[in-house]
XYZ file of C-alpha atoms in Angstrom:
346
model
C 78.968 93.864 -54.671
C 76.489 96.193 -52.403
C 72.266 95.314 -53.142
C 70.998 97.965 -54.036
C 69.037 99.722 -51.302
C 66.855 101.199 -53.314
C 63.433 100.397 -52.160
C 64.965 98.045 -49.451
C 63.998 98.838 -46.048
C 66.601 96.507 -43.791
C 69.369 97.972 -46.110
C 68.148 101.414 -45.473
C 67.773 101.116 -41.989
C 71.075 99.611 -41.545
C 73.936 100.837 -43.543
C 75.401 104.076 -41.764
C 78.680 106.214 -43.261
C 81.602 105.865 -41.010
C 82.871 109.852 -42.023
C 80.439 110.140 -39.431
C 82.617 108.574 -36.758
C 85.870 110.380 -36.417
C 87.753 108.088 -33.465
C 85.668 105.229 -33.969
C 84.647 103.622 -37.130
C 82.042 101.776 -38.282
C 81.492 100.123 -40.892
C 78.571 98.486 -42.749
C 79.164 94.924 -43.750
C 76.504 92.772 -46.210
C 75.272 89.843 -45.327
C 74.156 86.919 -47.864
C 70.639 87.908 -48.161
C 68.207 86.492 -45.582
C 65.180 83.872 -46.066
C 62.867 84.469 -44.082
C 59.369 82.531 -44.533
C 57.556 83.332 -48.055
C 55.044 87.001 -48.014
C 56.819 88.287 -44.700
C 59.079 90.911 -47.482
C 62.309 88.062 -47.049
C 63.547 88.751 -49.865
C 66.806 91.169 -49.123
C 69.377 92.418 -47.771
C 70.544 93.332 -44.067
C 73.804 95.013 -43.300
C 75.784 94.290 -40.257
C 77.210 97.576 -38.367
C 80.534 96.555 -37.474
C 82.164 98.414 -34.668
C 85.820 97.960 -34.369
C 86.825 98.625 -31.109
C 84.529 96.340 -29.139
C 83.707 98.373 -25.512
C 85.463 96.781 -23.041
C 82.409 96.765 -20.594
C 81.795 93.652 -22.706
C 84.500 91.747 -23.339
C 83.745 89.604 -20.230
C 80.160 89.190 -21.726
C 82.147 88.213 -24.813
C 84.152 85.549 -22.979
C 81.717 84.223 -20.558
C 79.828 83.234 -23.444
C 83.066 81.033 -25.278
C 83.762 79.645 -22.105
C 81.310 77.957 -21.100
C 79.772 75.049 -21.467
C 76.499 75.445 -24.185
C 73.549 72.716 -23.638
C 70.625 74.232 -25.834
C 66.310 73.060 -24.843
C 66.078 70.818 -27.799
C 65.064 72.327 -31.266
C 66.201 76.273 -29.815
C 69.284 78.037 -30.054
C 68.446 78.750 -26.447
C 71.715 77.650 -23.523
C 70.363 76.918 -20.623
C 73.655 76.490 -18.645
C 74.830 80.319 -18.845
C 71.436 80.565 -16.779
C 72.229 78.162 -14.076
C 75.297 78.926 -13.754
C 74.011 82.868 -12.927
C 70.910 81.340 -10.911
C 73.481 80.076 -9.178
C 76.291 82.680 -8.828
C 73.237 84.992 -7.510
C 71.850 82.723 -4.707
C 76.201 82.063 -3.558
C 75.394 86.135 -3.598
C 72.857 87.035 -0.924
C 73.524 83.850 1.173
C 77.057 85.163 1.258
C 76.246 88.377 1.812
C 73.574 87.644 4.660
C 76.807 85.830 6.501
C 78.700 88.689 5.588
C 76.776 91.101 7.432
C 76.264 88.892 10.789
C 80.267 89.386 11.280
C 79.301 93.273 10.712
C 77.500 92.718 13.857
C 73.117 91.925 12.063
C 71.416 89.732 13.513
C 71.043 86.589 12.158
C 67.601 84.643 10.446
C 66.050 87.398 10.776
C 63.836 88.559 7.913
C 65.925 92.379 8.768
C 69.334 90.804 7.358
C 67.957 87.728 4.963
C 66.201 91.603 2.853
C 69.011 92.994 3.581
C 70.973 90.266 1.542
C 69.109 89.658 -1.104
C 68.622 93.967 -1.697
C 73.023 94.165 -2.201
C 72.350 91.437 -4.512
C 69.753 92.884 -6.704
C 71.827 95.781 -6.453
C 75.056 94.258 -7.535
C 72.537 92.291 -10.569
C 71.994 95.398 -11.139
C 74.428 97.760 -11.794
C 76.899 95.627 -13.472
C 73.796 95.147 -15.758
C 72.437 97.917 -16.266
C 76.357 100.123 -16.957
C 76.729 97.008 -19.885
C 73.478 96.827 -21.336
C 74.279 101.332 -22.207
C 77.111 100.708 -23.959
C 75.471 97.706 -26.089
C 72.845 99.485 -26.558
C 75.021 103.112 -27.257
C 77.748 101.218 -29.641
C 74.737 99.406 -31.855
C 72.684 103.018 -31.528
C 71.221 102.809 -35.397
C 69.787 98.999 -35.162
C 65.900 99.512 -34.440
C 64.131 97.112 -31.671
C 63.324 94.572 -34.533
C 66.770 93.873 -35.656
C 67.731 90.756 -36.933
C 70.517 88.976 -34.465
C 72.367 88.925 -37.757
C 72.321 92.965 -37.570
C 75.444 92.902 -34.840
C 79.249 92.082 -35.355
C 79.550 88.442 -33.651
C 80.814 90.396 -30.380
C 78.353 91.887 -29.825
C 75.608 88.675 -30.373
C 77.492 86.488 -27.761
C 77.724 89.752 -25.125
C 73.661 90.222 -26.334
C 73.000 86.535 -25.388
C 74.669 86.557 -22.183
C 73.215 90.023 -20.766
C 70.195 88.344 -21.409
C 70.887 85.286 -19.931
C 72.197 86.539 -16.670
C 69.651 88.485 -16.370
C 67.189 85.686 -17.037
C 69.739 82.878 -14.288
C 68.807 86.261 -11.482
C 64.992 86.310 -11.969
C 64.717 82.897 -11.244
C 67.099 83.720 -8.259
C 65.234 86.036 -7.008
C 61.322 84.694 -7.965
C 62.678 81.240 -5.499
C 64.384 82.339 -3.294
C 63.546 86.811 -1.406
C 59.632 85.207 -3.376
C 59.987 81.753 -1.879
C 62.499 81.469 0.583
C 62.398 84.592 2.269
C 58.709 84.493 1.885
C 57.787 80.486 3.351
C 56.363 80.631 6.670
C 56.740 77.454 8.760
C 53.315 75.100 8.776
C 51.199 78.140 6.348
C 53.496 78.184 3.155
C 54.565 81.016 1.101
C 52.544 84.663 2.311
C 53.242 86.326 -0.716
C 52.041 90.458 -0.687
C 50.161 92.570 -3.079
C 53.631 94.050 -4.033
C 55.202 90.551 -3.665
C 52.628 88.836 -6.765
C 53.060 92.001 -9.089
C 57.533 91.637 -8.634
C 56.680 88.082 -9.673
C 54.390 88.223 -12.283
C 57.016 90.749 -14.261
C 59.866 88.261 -13.658
C 57.700 85.513 -15.809
C 56.706 88.604 -17.604
C 60.717 89.595 -18.878
C 62.113 86.081 -19.126
C 59.394 85.703 -21.411
C 59.990 88.509 -23.670
C 64.337 87.985 -23.298
C 63.985 84.182 -23.901
C 62.146 84.320 -26.843
C 63.557 87.329 -28.614
C 66.751 84.683 -28.184
C 64.389 81.545 -29.787
C 62.989 84.202 -32.034
C 66.592 85.283 -33.182
C 65.095 88.139 -33.695
C 63.694 91.945 -31.716
C 66.118 91.736 -28.709
C 67.044 94.877 -29.005
C 64.339 95.689 -27.827
C 64.677 93.475 -24.981
C 67.904 94.845 -24.411
C 65.631 98.523 -24.056
C 63.289 98.143 -22.345
C 65.542 96.241 -19.301
C 67.751 98.819 -19.547
C 65.159 100.965 -18.730
C 63.367 99.393 -15.767
C 66.630 98.186 -14.702
C 68.137 101.572 -13.731
C 65.931 102.166 -11.073
C 67.184 99.258 -8.987
C 69.521 99.694 -7.688
C 68.186 103.232 -6.649
C 65.233 101.436 -5.206
C 66.956 99.082 -3.139
C 69.296 101.621 -1.395
C 65.247 102.815 -0.206
C 64.810 100.077 0.934
C 68.144 99.763 3.161
C 68.461 102.043 4.606
C 63.949 101.813 5.417
C 65.227 98.761 6.613
C 67.624 99.592 8.693
C 66.131 103.247 10.387
C 63.044 101.168 11.361
C 65.528 98.897 13.568
C 66.514 99.688 16.867
C 69.988 99.044 17.325
C 70.709 100.862 14.195
C 68.483 103.591 13.673
C 69.357 107.050 15.026
C 69.672 110.555 13.417
C 72.064 110.226 11.148
C 70.098 106.552 9.442
C 67.395 108.896 8.994
C 69.358 111.669 7.784
C 71.290 109.602 5.341
C 66.726 107.863 4.555
C 65.411 111.093 3.829
C 68.034 111.485 1.000
C 67.712 108.382 -0.545
C 64.136 108.017 -0.119
C 64.115 110.687 -2.521
C 66.739 110.457 -4.755
C 64.154 106.822 -5.328
C 61.060 108.637 -5.229
C 62.536 111.662 -8.589
C 63.995 108.936 -10.587
C 61.376 107.152 -10.639
C 58.933 108.683 -11.341
C 60.838 110.308 -13.558
C 62.081 106.869 -15.324
C 58.662 105.065 -14.753
C 56.570 108.699 -16.036
C 58.161 108.987 -18.727
C 61.391 107.679 -20.296
C 59.415 103.780 -20.027
C 56.638 104.428 -21.739
C 58.426 106.546 -24.778
C 60.673 103.508 -24.556
C 57.165 101.332 -25.097
C 55.297 103.533 -28.176
C 59.307 103.364 -29.626
C 58.930 99.742 -29.348
C 55.600 99.783 -31.050
C 56.138 101.325 -33.655
C 59.030 99.966 -34.441
C 56.956 96.010 -33.989
C 53.748 97.271 -35.577
C 53.700 100.022 -37.825
C 57.013 99.138 -40.226
C 58.214 96.984 -42.046
C 61.394 95.861 -41.797
C 59.133 94.787 -38.143
C 56.590 92.334 -39.297
C 59.031 91.011 -40.848
C 61.505 90.330 -38.777
C 58.684 89.161 -35.955
C 55.989 87.392 -36.364
C 52.824 90.078 -35.467
C 51.081 86.823 -32.934
C 54.709 87.120 -30.941
C 55.069 90.834 -31.212
C 51.779 91.032 -29.408
C 52.335 90.152 -26.664
C 55.045 90.844 -26.120
C 53.759 94.592 -26.530
C 51.351 93.329 -23.749
C 53.319 92.266 -21.412
C 55.653 95.545 -22.163
C 52.588 97.484 -20.072
C 51.367 95.591 -18.593
C 54.105 96.332 -16.867
C 54.470 99.210 -16.994
C 51.182 99.718 -15.850
C 51.215 97.540 -12.899
C 54.497 100.387 -11.994
C 50.735 102.125 -11.261
C 51.409 102.045 -7.075
C 54.796 102.344 -7.214
C 54.886 105.638 -9.383
C 52.451 107.471 -7.430
C 53.613 106.331 -3.897
C 57.107 107.995 -5.112
C 55.215 111.045 -5.948
C 53.773 110.383 -2.159
C 57.771 110.842 -1.007
C 58.188 113.600 -3.077
C 55.007 115.415 -1.978
C 55.436 115.225 2.255
C 59.644 115.251 1.577
C 58.769 118.940 0.431
C 56.774 119.839 3.066
C 58.509 118.536 5.833
C 56.467 115.268 6.555
C 58.876 112.833 7.646
C 55.766 110.674 9.029
C 54.695 107.279 7.139
C 57.961 107.261 4.536
C 58.426 103.560 6.131
C 54.964 102.422 4.866
C 55.701 102.310 0.878
C 56.552 99.223 -0.476
């Protein structure tokens, strides 16, 4: 029998009528009573949103989760195999892209070729990730950011775990290769700019947020939402990086390259400004409210952990201000017909 929902925040929050879906019937299935720690409002039932039609774009992630071997970090359900294999995949993609670029006429063993190879790898990662995250979040759009993992059907749990591990593997690759190998100066060591340090800080914060959500088995929806917003600007951002490098090189620069660069720069500036100024903070406010000011949020995620998550969340958003200012500079320069100085922005 379905438990009474009156006064039950979890049951009320997850239940939905199947009549609201015409083609994609969604049903609410009751899970066993949640057994949490004393004093956290744990004695209640939760319901899982079960979608009979798994989005096709998520099927590979579910199958990968089933197929790959699993070795867990002691005392956790954190699988390291998927993370390490993802990291290796991106390394191979990066250096493979560099080889292809050289076959196409790009100079060998130069920072420009390495930078473009890294950007192509980032574009692949962010595009595949954002499309999959969008499908995952939309299919579970009635589940709040603080929800527990078992608030989803099994296929969604597997897809969520795979996406988080895939993104974590990319963060490790990016830190080791683009901010380690590519920044190495013989006799000096790794030389990082201020922007590089911000990116590394972002990678550390993001990885901790995602992995701790998996370990806690709650709050992962908030991580997916932030991943979606953050990575949504990465494809056009890296297209901007590539076009900037192309117009600065004697062998590839020209009027056509410059015209393309101006279009790509404006597209990045507009999108980055809108997403980072409005969409990102709106999501941050929504997540903050759910984690701190709802009973279910405080019950599912320990207050100390959720507070630290929010510190990282808002820290990353504040850290993006220099790029927001760059975006404003590009938009102003474009409408004033100015092209000088666009190569010097981050």
